[in-house]
Short mmCIF file of C-alpha atoms in Angstrom, two decimals:
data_model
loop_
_atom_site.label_atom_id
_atom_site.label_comp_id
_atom_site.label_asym_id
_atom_site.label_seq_id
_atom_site.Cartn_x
_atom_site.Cartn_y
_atom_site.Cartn_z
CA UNK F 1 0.00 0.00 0.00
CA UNK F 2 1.36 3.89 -1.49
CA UNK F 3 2.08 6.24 1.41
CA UNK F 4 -0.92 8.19 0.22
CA UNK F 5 -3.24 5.03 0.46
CA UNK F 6 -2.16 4.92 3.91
CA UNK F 7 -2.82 8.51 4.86
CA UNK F 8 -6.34 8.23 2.97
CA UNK F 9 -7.39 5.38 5.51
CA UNK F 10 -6.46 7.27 8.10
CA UNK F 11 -8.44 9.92 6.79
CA UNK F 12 -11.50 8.01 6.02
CA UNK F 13 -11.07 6.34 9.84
CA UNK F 14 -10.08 9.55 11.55
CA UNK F 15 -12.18 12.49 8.89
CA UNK F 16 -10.61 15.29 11.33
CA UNK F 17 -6.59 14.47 11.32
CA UNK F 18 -7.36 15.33 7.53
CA UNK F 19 -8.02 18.90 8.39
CA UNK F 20 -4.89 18.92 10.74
CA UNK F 21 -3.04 17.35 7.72
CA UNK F 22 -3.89 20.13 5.39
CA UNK F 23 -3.53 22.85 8.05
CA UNK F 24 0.40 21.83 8.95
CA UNK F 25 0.58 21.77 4.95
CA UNK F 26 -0.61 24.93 4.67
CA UNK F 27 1.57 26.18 7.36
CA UNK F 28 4.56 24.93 5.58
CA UNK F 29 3.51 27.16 2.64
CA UNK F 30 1.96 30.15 4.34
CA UNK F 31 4.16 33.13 3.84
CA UNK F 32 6.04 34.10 7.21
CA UNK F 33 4.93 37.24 7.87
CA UNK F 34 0.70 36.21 7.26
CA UNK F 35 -1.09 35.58 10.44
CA UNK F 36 -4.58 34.53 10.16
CA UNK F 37 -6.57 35.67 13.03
CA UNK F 38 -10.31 34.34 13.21
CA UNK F 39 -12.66 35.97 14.75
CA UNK F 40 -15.42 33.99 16.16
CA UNK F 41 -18.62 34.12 18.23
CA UNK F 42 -22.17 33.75 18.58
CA UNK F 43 -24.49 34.74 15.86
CA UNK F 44 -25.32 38.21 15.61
CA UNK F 45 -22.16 39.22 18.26
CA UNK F 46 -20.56 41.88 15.79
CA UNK F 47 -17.89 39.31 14.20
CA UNK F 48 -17.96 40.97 10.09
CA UNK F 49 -17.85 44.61 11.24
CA UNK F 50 -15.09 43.41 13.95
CA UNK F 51 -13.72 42.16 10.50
CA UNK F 52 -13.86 45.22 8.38
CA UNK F 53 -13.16 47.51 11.21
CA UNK F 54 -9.62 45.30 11.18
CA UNK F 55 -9.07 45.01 7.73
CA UNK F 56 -8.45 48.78 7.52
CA UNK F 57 -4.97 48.24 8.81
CA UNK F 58 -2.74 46.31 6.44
CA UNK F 59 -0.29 45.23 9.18
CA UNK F 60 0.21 44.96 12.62
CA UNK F 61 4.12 46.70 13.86
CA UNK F 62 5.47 47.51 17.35
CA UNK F 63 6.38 51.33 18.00
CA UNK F 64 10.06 50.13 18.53
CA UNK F 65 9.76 47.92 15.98
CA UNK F 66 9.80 44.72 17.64
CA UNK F 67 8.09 42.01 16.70
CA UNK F 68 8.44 43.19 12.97
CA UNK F 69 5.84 44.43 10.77
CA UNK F 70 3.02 41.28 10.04
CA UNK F 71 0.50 41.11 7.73
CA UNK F 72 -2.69 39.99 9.50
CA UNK F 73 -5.25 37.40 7.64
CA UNK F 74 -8.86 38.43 9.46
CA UNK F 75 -11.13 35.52 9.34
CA UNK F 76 -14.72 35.63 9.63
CA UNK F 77 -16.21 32.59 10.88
CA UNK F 78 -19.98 31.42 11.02
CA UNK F 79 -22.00 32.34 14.07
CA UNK F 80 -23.09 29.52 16.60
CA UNK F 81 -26.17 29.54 18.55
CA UNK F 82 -26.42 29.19 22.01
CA UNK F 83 -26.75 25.54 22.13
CA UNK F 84 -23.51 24.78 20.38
CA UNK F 85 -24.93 22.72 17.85
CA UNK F 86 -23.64 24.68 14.80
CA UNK F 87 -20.42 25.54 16.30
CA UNK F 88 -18.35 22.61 13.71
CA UNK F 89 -17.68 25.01 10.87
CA UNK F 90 -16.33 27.91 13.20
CA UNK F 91 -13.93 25.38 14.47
CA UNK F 92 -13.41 24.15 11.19
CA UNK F 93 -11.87 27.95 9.88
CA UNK F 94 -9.86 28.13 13.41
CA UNK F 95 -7.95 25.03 12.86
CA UNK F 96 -5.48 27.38 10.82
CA UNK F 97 -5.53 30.21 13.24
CA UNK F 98 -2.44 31.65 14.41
CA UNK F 99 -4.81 33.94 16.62
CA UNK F 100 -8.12 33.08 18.33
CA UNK F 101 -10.29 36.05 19.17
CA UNK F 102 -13.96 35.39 20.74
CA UNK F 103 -16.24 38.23 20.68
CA UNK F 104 -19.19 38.17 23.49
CA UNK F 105 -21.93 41.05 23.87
CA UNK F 106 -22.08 41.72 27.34
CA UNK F 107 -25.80 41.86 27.36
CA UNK F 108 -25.42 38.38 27.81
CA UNK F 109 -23.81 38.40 30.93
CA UNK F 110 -21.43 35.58 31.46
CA UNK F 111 -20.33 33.28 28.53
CA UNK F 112 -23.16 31.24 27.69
CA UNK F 113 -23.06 27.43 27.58
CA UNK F 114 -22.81 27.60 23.45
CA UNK F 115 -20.07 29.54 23.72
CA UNK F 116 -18.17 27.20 26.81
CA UNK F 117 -18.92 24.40 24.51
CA UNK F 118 -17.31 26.34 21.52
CA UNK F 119 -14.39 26.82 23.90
CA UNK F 120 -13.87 23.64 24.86
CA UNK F 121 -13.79 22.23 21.61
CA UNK F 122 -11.18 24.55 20.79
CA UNK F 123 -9.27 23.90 23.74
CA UNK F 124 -9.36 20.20 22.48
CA UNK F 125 -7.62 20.75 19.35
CA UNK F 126 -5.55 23.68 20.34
CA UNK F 127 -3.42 22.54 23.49
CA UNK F 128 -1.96 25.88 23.83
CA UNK F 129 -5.22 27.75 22.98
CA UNK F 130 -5.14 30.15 26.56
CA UNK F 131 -1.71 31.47 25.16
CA UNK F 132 -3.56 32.41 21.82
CA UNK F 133 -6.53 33.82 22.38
CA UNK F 134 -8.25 36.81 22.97
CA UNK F 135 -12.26 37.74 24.28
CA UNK F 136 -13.64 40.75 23.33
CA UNK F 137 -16.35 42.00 25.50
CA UNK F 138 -19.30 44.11 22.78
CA UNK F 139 -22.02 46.18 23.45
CA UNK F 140 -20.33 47.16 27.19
CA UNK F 141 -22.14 50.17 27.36
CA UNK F 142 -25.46 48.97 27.33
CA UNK F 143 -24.79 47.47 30.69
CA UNK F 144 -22.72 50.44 32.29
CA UNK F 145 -24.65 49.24 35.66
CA UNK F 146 -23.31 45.67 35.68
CA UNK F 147 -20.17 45.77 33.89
CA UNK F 148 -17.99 44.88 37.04
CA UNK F 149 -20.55 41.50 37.88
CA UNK F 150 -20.49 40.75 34.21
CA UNK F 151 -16.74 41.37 34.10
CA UNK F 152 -16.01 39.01 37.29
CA UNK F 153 -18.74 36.38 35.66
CA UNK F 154 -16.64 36.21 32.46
CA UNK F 155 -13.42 35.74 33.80
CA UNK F 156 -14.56 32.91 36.00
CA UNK F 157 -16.24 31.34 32.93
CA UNK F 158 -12.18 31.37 31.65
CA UNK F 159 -10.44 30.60 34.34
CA UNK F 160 -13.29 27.49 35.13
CA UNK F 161 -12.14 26.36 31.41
CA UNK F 162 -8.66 26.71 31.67
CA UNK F 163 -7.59 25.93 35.33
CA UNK F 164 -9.94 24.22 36.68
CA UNK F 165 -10.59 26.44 39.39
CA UNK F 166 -13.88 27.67 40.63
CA UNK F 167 -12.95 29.91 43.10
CA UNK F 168 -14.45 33.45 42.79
CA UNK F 169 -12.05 36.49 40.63
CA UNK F 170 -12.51 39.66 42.69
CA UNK F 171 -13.85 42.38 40.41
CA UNK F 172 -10.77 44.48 41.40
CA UNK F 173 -8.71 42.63 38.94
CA UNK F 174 -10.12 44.13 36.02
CA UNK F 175 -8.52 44.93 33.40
CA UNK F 176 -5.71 42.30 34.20
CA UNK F 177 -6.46 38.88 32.14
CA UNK F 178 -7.03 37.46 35.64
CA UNK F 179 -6.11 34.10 36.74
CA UNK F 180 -7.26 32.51 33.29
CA UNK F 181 -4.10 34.09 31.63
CA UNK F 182 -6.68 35.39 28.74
CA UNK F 183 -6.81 38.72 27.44
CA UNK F 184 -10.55 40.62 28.21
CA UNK F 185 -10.54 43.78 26.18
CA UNK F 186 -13.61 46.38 25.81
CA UNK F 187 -14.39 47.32 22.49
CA UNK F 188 -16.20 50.18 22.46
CA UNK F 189 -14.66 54.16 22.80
CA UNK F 190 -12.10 53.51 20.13
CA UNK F 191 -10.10 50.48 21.67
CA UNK F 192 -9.82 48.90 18.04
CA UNK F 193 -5.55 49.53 18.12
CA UNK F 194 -5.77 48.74 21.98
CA UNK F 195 -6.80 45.26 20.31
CA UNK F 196 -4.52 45.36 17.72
CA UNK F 197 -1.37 46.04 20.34
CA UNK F 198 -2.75 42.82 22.53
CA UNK F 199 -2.44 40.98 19.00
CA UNK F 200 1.28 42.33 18.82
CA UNK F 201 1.83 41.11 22.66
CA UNK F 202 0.30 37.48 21.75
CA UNK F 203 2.37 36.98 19.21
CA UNK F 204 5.60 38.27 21.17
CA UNK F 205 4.52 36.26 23.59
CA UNK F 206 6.31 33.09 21.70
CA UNK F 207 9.99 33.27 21.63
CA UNK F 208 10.50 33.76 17.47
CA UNK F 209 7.15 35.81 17.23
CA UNK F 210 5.28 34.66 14.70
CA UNK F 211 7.39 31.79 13.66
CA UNK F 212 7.85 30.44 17.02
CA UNK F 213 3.73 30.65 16.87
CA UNK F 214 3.99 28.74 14.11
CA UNK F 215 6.34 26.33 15.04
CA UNK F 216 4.38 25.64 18.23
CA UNK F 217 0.94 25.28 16.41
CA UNK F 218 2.71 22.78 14.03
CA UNK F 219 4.29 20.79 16.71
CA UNK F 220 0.45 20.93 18.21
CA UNK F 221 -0.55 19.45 14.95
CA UNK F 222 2.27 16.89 14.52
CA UNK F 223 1.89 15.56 18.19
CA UNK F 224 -2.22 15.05 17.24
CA UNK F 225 -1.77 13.45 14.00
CA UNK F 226 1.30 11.33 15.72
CA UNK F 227 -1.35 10.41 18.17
CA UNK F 228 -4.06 9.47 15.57
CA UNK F 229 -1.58 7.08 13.76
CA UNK F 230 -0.77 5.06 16.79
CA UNK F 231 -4.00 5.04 17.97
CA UNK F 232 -4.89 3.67 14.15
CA UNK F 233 -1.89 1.15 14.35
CA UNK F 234 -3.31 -0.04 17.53
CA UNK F 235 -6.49 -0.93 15.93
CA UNK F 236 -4.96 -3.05 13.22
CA UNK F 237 -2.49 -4.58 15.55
CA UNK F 238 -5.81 -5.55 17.41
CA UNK F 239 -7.31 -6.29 14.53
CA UNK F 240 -4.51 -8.83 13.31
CA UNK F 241 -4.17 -10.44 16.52
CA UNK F 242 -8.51 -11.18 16.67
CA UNK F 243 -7.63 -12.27 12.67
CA UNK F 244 -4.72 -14.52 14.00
CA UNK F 245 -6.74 -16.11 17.17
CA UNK F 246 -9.64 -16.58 14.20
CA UNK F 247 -7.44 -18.78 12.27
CA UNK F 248 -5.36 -20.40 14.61
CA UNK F 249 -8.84 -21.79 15.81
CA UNK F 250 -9.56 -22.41 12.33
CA UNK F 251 -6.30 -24.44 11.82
CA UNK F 252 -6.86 -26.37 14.96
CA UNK F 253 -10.42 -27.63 13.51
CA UNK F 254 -8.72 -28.35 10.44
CA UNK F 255 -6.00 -30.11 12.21
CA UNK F 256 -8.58 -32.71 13.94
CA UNK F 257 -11.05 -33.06 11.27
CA UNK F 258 -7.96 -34.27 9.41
CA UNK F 259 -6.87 -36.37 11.75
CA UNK F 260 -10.04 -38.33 12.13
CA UNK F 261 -10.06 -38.31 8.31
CA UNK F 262 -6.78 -40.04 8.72
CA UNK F 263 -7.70 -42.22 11.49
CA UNK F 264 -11.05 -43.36 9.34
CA UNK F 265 -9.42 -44.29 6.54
CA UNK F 266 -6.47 -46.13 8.36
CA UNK F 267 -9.41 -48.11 9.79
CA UNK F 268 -11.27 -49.16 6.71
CA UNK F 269 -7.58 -49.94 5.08
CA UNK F 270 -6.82 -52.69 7.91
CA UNK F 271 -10.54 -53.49 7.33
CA UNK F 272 -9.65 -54.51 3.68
CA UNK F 273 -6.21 -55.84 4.76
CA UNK F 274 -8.17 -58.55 7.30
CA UNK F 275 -10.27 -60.02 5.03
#
């Protein structure tokens, strides 16, 4: 069997590691300076005007020039509802994602169990997905009120996700990314390049910038499809051993049905020989 026979088994038995096979092919052909950011979110959240608003910048660069200029990829992704159910092709486009960035309206209070679910999913595929990602908090100033609960709800939602830890975030720690690690940014009043500089400090974040991002999102990938092929060779090694029990039993019955074949016709021979 051809290499690519191989792969398209795995494929057919595992239909996602073909998505993480394309994505660490087209990271190996993605120009270096391209980051694809995708924005996703709830249906309805904001995500195409977060898109265009974005767009109008043509690169991201530091002030003293460190990382180096990037040109930034916006994806738009699908909305989800709130159940989760039709959150597959938004995590579909962020498989390729250098950047993550969520956008919530904070009429709805804390993230909502669609969104969680989105999250999780995410957090599945993307082992390192805290250190690239960013929420955006929309619509802030329809709840001027309640924006310190609402703040303290959301960050629990993250930290709950990514450690484990249920304990309550003290309002106070706004606007620090709290004990999640995740950047919370307001959009509203013009904070469109305060976003844009978090982008700059996610990506600095890795030790190479960008590439290093890269490099660490194709290890990610390489590690999951490294898992997916033993998991597969396990299964045939399984497979082969039922196949070999199957027919070693099958050999056995041979064996004795031959042998009282044998034994039979031995019998009627010194029948004939006797008389």
């Amino acid at each position: 069997m051809s290499t690519q026979d191989c792969l398209q088994q795995l494929f057919d038995e595992t239909p996602e590691s073909s998505l993480y096979y394309k994505q660490l092919q087209a990271f190996s052909t993605r120009p270096a300076a391209d980051c694809h950011i995708v924005i996703c979110g709830l249906a309805n959240v904001g995500k195409s005007d977060l898109v265009k608003v974005l767009s109008l910048s043509r690169t991201l660069s530091a002030t003293d020039g460190s990382p180096a200029a990037i040109v930034p990829r916006y994806v738009d992704t699908p909305g989800f509802d709130l159940s989760g159910q039709q959150s597959a092709q938004a995590w579909e486009k962020a498989i390729g994602a250098d950047i993550i960035v969520l956008i919530h309206d904070m009429r709805q209070g804390a993230l909502a169990a669609g969104e969680m679910a989105f999250l999780q999913s995410l957090k599945a595929r993307f082992p390192d997905l805290r250190q690239r990602m960013i929420v955006v908090l929309a619509q802030a100033d329809k709840v001027p009120c309640q924006m310190l609960e609402r703040l303290s709800a959301i960050h629990r939602n993250l930290a709950m996700l990514f450690l484990s830890c249920s304990g309550g975030i003290p309002d106070e720690s706004y606007p620090a990314p709290a004990k999640s690690g995740v950047p919370v940014l307001l959009l509203e009043h013009g904070r469109i390049q305060a976003l844009r500089q978090q982008l700059l400090l996610l990506i600095g974040s890795y030790e190479g910038g960008l590439p290093g991002m890269r490099t660490a999102s194709s290890k990610a990938l390489l590690d999951t499809l490294d898992a997916w092929v033993t998991g597969a060779i396990k299964i045939r090694k399984k497979s082969i051993a039922i196949k070999e029990a199957e027919l070693s039993q099958t050999f056995s019955l041979w064996q004795r049905d031959l042998q009282r074949l044998g034994d039979t016709l031995r019998f009627r021979i010194n029948e004939l020989r006797q008389r």
